[in-house]
Every structure is written in structure tokens, then in C-alpha cells.
Tab-separated table of C-alpha atoms and ligand atoms in Angstrom:
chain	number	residue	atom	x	y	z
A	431	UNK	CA	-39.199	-39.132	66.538
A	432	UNK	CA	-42.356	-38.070	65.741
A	433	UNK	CA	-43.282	-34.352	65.022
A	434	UNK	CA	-46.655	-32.550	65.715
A	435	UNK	CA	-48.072	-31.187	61.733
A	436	UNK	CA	-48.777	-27.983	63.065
A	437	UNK	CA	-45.296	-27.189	64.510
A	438	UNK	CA	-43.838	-27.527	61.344
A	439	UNK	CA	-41.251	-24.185	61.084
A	440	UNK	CA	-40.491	-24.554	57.250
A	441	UNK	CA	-41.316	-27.066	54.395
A	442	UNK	CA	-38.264	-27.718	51.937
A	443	UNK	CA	-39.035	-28.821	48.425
A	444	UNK	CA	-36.026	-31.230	47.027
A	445	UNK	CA	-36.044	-32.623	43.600
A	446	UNK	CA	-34.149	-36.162	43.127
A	447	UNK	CA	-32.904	-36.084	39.439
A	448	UNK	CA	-30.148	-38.162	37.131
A	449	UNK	CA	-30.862	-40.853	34.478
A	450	UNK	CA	-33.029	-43.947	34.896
A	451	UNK	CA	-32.135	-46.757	36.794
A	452	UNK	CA	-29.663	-44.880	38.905
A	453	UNK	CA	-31.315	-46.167	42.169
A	454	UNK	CA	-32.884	-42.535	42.935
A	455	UNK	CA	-36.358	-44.143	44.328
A	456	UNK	CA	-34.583	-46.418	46.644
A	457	UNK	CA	-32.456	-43.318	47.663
A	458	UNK	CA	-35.160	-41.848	48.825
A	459	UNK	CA	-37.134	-44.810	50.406
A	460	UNK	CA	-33.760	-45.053	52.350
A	461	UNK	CA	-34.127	-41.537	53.614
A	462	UNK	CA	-37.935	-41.258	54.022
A	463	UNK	CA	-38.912	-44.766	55.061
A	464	UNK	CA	-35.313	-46.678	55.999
A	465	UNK	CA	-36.700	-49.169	53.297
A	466	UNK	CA	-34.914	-50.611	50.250
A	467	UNK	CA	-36.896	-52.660	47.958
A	468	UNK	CA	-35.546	-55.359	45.477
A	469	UNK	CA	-37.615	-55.542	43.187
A	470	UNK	CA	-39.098	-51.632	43.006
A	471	UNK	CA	-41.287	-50.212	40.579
A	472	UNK	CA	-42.064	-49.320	37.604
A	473	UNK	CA	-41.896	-45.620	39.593
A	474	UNK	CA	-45.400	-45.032	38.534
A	475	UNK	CA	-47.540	-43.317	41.438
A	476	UNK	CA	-45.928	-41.683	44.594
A	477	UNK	CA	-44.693	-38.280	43.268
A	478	UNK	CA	-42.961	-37.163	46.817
A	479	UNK	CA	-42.171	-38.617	50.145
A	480	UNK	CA	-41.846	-36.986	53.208
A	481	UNK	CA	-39.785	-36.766	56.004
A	482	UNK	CA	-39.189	-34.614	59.361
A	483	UNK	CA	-35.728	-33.488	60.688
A	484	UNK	CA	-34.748	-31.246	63.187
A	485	UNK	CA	-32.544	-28.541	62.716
A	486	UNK	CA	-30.882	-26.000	65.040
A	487	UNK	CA	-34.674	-26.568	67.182
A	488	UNK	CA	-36.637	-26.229	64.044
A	489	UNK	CA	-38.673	-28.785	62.718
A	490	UNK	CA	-38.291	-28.987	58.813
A	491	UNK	CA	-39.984	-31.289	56.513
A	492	UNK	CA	-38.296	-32.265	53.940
A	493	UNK	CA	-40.765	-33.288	50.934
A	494	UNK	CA	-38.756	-35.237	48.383
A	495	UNK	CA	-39.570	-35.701	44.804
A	496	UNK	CA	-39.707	-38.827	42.194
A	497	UNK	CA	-39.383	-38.271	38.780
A	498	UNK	CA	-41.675	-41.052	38.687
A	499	UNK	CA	-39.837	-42.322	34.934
A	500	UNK	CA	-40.474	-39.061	33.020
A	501	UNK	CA	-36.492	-38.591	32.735
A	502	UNK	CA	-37.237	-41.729	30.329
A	503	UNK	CA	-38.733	-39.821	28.120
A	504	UNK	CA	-37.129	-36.714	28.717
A	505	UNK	CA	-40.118	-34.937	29.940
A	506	UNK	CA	-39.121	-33.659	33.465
A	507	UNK	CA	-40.870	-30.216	33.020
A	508	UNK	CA	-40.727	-27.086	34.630
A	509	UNK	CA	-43.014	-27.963	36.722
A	510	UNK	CA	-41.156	-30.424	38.330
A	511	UNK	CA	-38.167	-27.675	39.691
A	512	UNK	CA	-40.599	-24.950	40.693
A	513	UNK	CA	-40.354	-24.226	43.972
A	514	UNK	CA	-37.450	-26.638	45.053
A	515	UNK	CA	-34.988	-25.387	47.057
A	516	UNK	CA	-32.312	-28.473	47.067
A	517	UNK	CA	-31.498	-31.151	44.286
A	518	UNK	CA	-30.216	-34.616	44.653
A	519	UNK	CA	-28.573	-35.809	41.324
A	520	UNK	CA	-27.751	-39.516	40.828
A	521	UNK	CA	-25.745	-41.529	38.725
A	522	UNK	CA	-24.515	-44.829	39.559
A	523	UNK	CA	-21.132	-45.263	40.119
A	524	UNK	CA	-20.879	-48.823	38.064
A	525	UNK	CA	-22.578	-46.729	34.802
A	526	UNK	CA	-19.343	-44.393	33.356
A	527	UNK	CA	-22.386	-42.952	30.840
A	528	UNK	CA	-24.549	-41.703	33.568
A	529	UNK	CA	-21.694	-39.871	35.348
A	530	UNK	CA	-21.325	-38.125	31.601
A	531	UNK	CA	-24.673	-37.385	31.651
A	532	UNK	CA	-24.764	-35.356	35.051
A	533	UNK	CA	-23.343	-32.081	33.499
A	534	UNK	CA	-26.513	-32.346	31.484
A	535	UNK	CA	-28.825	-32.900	34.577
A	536	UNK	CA	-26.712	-29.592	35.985
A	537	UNK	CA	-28.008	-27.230	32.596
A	538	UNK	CA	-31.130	-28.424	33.071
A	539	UNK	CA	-31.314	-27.497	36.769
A	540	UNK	CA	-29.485	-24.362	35.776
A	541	UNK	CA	-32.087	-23.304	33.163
A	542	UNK	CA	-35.364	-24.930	35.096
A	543	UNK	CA	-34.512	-24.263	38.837
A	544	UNK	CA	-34.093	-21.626	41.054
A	545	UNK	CA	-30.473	-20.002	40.480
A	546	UNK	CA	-29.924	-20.358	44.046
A	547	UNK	CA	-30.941	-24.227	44.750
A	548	UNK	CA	-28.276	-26.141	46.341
A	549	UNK	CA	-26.899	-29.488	44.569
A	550	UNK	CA	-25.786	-32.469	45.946
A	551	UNK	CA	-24.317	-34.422	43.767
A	552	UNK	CA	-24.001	-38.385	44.427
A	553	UNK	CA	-22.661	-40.941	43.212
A	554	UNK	CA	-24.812	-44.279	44.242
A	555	UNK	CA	-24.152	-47.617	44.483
A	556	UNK	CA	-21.150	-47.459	46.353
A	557	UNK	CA	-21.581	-51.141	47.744
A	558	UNK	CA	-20.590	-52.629	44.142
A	559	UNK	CA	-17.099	-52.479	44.457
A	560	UNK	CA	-16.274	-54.490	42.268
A	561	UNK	CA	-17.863	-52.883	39.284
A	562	UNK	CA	-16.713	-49.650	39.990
A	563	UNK	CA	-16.549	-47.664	36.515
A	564	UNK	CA	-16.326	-44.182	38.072
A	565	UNK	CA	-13.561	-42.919	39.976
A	566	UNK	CA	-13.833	-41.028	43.291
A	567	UNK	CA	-11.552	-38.239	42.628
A	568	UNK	CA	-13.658	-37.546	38.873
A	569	UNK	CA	-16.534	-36.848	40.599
A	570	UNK	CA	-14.817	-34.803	43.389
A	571	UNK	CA	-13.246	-32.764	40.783
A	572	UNK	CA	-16.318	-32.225	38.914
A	573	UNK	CA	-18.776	-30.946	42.056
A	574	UNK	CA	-15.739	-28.850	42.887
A	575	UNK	CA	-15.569	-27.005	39.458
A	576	UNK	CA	-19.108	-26.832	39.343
A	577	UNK	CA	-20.138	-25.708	43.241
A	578	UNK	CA	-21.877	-28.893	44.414
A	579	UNK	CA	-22.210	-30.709	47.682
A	580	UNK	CA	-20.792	-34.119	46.972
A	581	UNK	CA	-21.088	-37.910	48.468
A	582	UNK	CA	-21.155	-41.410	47.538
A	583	UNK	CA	-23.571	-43.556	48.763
A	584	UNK	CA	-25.632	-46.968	49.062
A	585	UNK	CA	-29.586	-46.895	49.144
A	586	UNK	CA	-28.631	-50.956	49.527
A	587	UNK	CA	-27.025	-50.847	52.430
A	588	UNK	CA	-28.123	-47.027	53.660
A	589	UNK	CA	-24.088	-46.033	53.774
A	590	UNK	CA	-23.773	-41.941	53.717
A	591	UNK	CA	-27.882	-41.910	52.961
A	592	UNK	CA	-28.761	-40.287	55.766
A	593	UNK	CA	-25.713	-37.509	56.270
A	594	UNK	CA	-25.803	-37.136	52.403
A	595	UNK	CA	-30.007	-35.328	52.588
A	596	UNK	CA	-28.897	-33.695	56.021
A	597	UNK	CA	-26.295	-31.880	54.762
A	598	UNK	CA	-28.421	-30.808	51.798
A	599	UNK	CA	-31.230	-29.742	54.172
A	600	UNK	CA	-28.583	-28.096	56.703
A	601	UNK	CA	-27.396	-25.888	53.721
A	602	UNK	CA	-30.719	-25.202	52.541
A	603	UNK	CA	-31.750	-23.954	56.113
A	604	UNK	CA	-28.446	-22.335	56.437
A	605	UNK	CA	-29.695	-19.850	53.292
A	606	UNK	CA	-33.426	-19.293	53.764
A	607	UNK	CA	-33.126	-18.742	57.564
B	929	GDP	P1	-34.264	-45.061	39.407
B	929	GDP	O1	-34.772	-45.432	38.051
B	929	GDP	O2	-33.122	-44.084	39.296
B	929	GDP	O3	-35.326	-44.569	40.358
B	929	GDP	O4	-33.601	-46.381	40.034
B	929	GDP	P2	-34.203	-47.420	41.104
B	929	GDP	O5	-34.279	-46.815	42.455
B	929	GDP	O6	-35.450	-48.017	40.562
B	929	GDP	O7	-33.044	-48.531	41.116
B	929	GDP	C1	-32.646	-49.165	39.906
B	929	GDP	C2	-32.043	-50.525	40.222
B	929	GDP	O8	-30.832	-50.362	40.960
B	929	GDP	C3	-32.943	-51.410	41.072
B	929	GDP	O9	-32.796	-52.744	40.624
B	929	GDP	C4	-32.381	-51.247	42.470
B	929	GDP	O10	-32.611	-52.390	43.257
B	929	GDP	C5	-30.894	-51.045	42.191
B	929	GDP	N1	-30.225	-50.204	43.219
B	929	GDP	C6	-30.626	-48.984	43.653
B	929	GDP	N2	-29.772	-48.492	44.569
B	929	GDP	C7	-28.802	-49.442	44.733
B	929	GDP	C8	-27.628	-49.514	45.552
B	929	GDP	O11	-27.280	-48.622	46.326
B	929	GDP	N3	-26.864	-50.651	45.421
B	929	GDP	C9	-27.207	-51.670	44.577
B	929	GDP	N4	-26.387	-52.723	44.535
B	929	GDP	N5	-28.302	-51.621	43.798
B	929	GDP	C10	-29.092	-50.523	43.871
């Protein structure tokens, strides 16, 4: 479906966050362009992509941000959170360390961000079975402790992709409207 620019009803900021290598570009090529690319990047370039939804009649675009590599370096500024209203924060569910790392990414939000930006919290690469180093219920426990949206998902194969940045944008709408 494609949506007129100038009946756009609201435009939603969302940051995509967690260590390198997590797969959070080719979360959001998933989302914004149903793409997955094997051999992607170095992420320098595209800052955001966009995409339009509707909810409840409206027509929100979602524009979605890449760290682009600075969490390499640890140099994600401020600049990066201001303004966004949602968060997607990866870690890879075959990598126990970045799952440790994620109540990290949450202080940072929680000193960067807006005190009210909602959190989804996922855990990608769900295809890889086999490697599995994080379980389920650790991360369910966590987001619950913690107040975050939660889902695991596969930019490979686009399982929960799409449901996991609607619900994120239905909750965002759900507070600013
Ligand atoms: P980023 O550094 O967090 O942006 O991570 P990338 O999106 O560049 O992905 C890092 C690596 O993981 C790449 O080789 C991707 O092809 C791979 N990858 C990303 N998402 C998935 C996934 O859902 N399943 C599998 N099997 N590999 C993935």
C-alpha cells in the first residue's frame, strides 16, 4: 500500500540499538524493505529507513534508525535518542554476552532517551536453533522486571519481524494519541 506524503497524521522516531553484529540492519531492511542481505555492510551510510503503517485510520511513518557501527566504538550520542519515541534493542540469541550486555543498552536509553519511550526488546536470530545460547524464559523474565515489550525474531527468514515493529508502533500511538 502506498500512502500519499502529505496525509501523513504523525511521524514516529524509533532507535534500533544492542551490540554489533546482532543483525539490527537486516532487522530493519526486513521491516522497511522485506529485504535481507547476506553479505550487508559495513553499516556505513543510510542513517534511517522509512516505512508507512496504518493505524486505527491513521497513517504513521515510522522512520527507523541505524547506528550505522558507532555502538563499535561506543559513541552512540545523545543525539542519536533525541526525539525517539520507541526503541528496538537486539541481541542475538546464539551470543549469551550480548544478552548480558542489554541491561547496559537499557541505562543508556534510560539516561539518553525520553523517560517515556517504549522498549521492545528482541532477541534475533531465532532461525539458529541449533546454536541457541539464550533461553526463552531469561529474556521473558528480564523485559518483565524491567517493563519491556518482548519478541524473538528472524530478519533471515522475517519470523515475528513484522508484528514485533507493529506492536512497538501500536503502543507508541496508543500514548501520544
Ligand atoms: P548489526 O551489526 O547488529 O547491524 O548486524 P547485521 O545486521 O549486520 O548482521 C550481522 C550478521 O548476522 C550478518 O552476517 C547477517 O547476515 C547475520 N544475521 C542477521 N540477522 C540474522 C538472522 O535473523 N538469522 C541469521 N541466521 N543470521 C542473521
Amino acid at each position: 500500500v502506498h500512502h500519499n506524503e502529505d496525509k501523513i497524521d504523525y511521524v514516529f522516531k524509533v532507535v534500533v540499538i544492542g551490540d554489533s553484529a546482532v543483525g539490527k540492519t537486516q532487522v530493519l531492511s526486513r521491516f522497511a524493505k522485506n529485504e535481507f542481505c547476506f553479505d550487508s555492510k559495513s553499516t556505513i551510510g543510510v542513517e534511517f529507513q522509512t516505512r508507512t503503517v496504518s493505524i486505527q485510520s491513521k497513517v504513521i511513518k515510522a522512520q527507523i534508525w541505524d547506528t550505522a557501527g558507532q555502538e563499535r566504538y561506543r559513541a552512540v550520542t545523545s543525539a542519536y535518542y533525541r526525539g525517539a519515541l520507541g526503541a528496538m534493542l537486539v541481541y542475538d540469541i546464539t551470543k549469551r554476552q550480548t544478552f548480558d550486555h542489554v541491561a547496559r543498552w537499557v541505562e543508556e536509553l534510560r539516561a539518553h532517551a525520553d523517560s517515556s519511550i517504549v522498549i521492545m526488546l528482541i532477541g534475533n536470530k531465532a532461525d539458529l536453533v541449533d546454536s541457541r545460547a539464550v533461553p526463552t524464559e531469561d529474556a521473558v523474565e528480564f523485559a518483565e522486571r524491567q517493563g519491556l515489550f518482548f519478541s524473538e525474531t528472524s530478519a533471515l527468514s522475517g519470523h515475528n519481524v513484522e508484528s514485533a515493529f507493529l506492536k512497538l508502533l501500536e503502543e507508541i500511538f496508543n500514548m501520544v494519541s
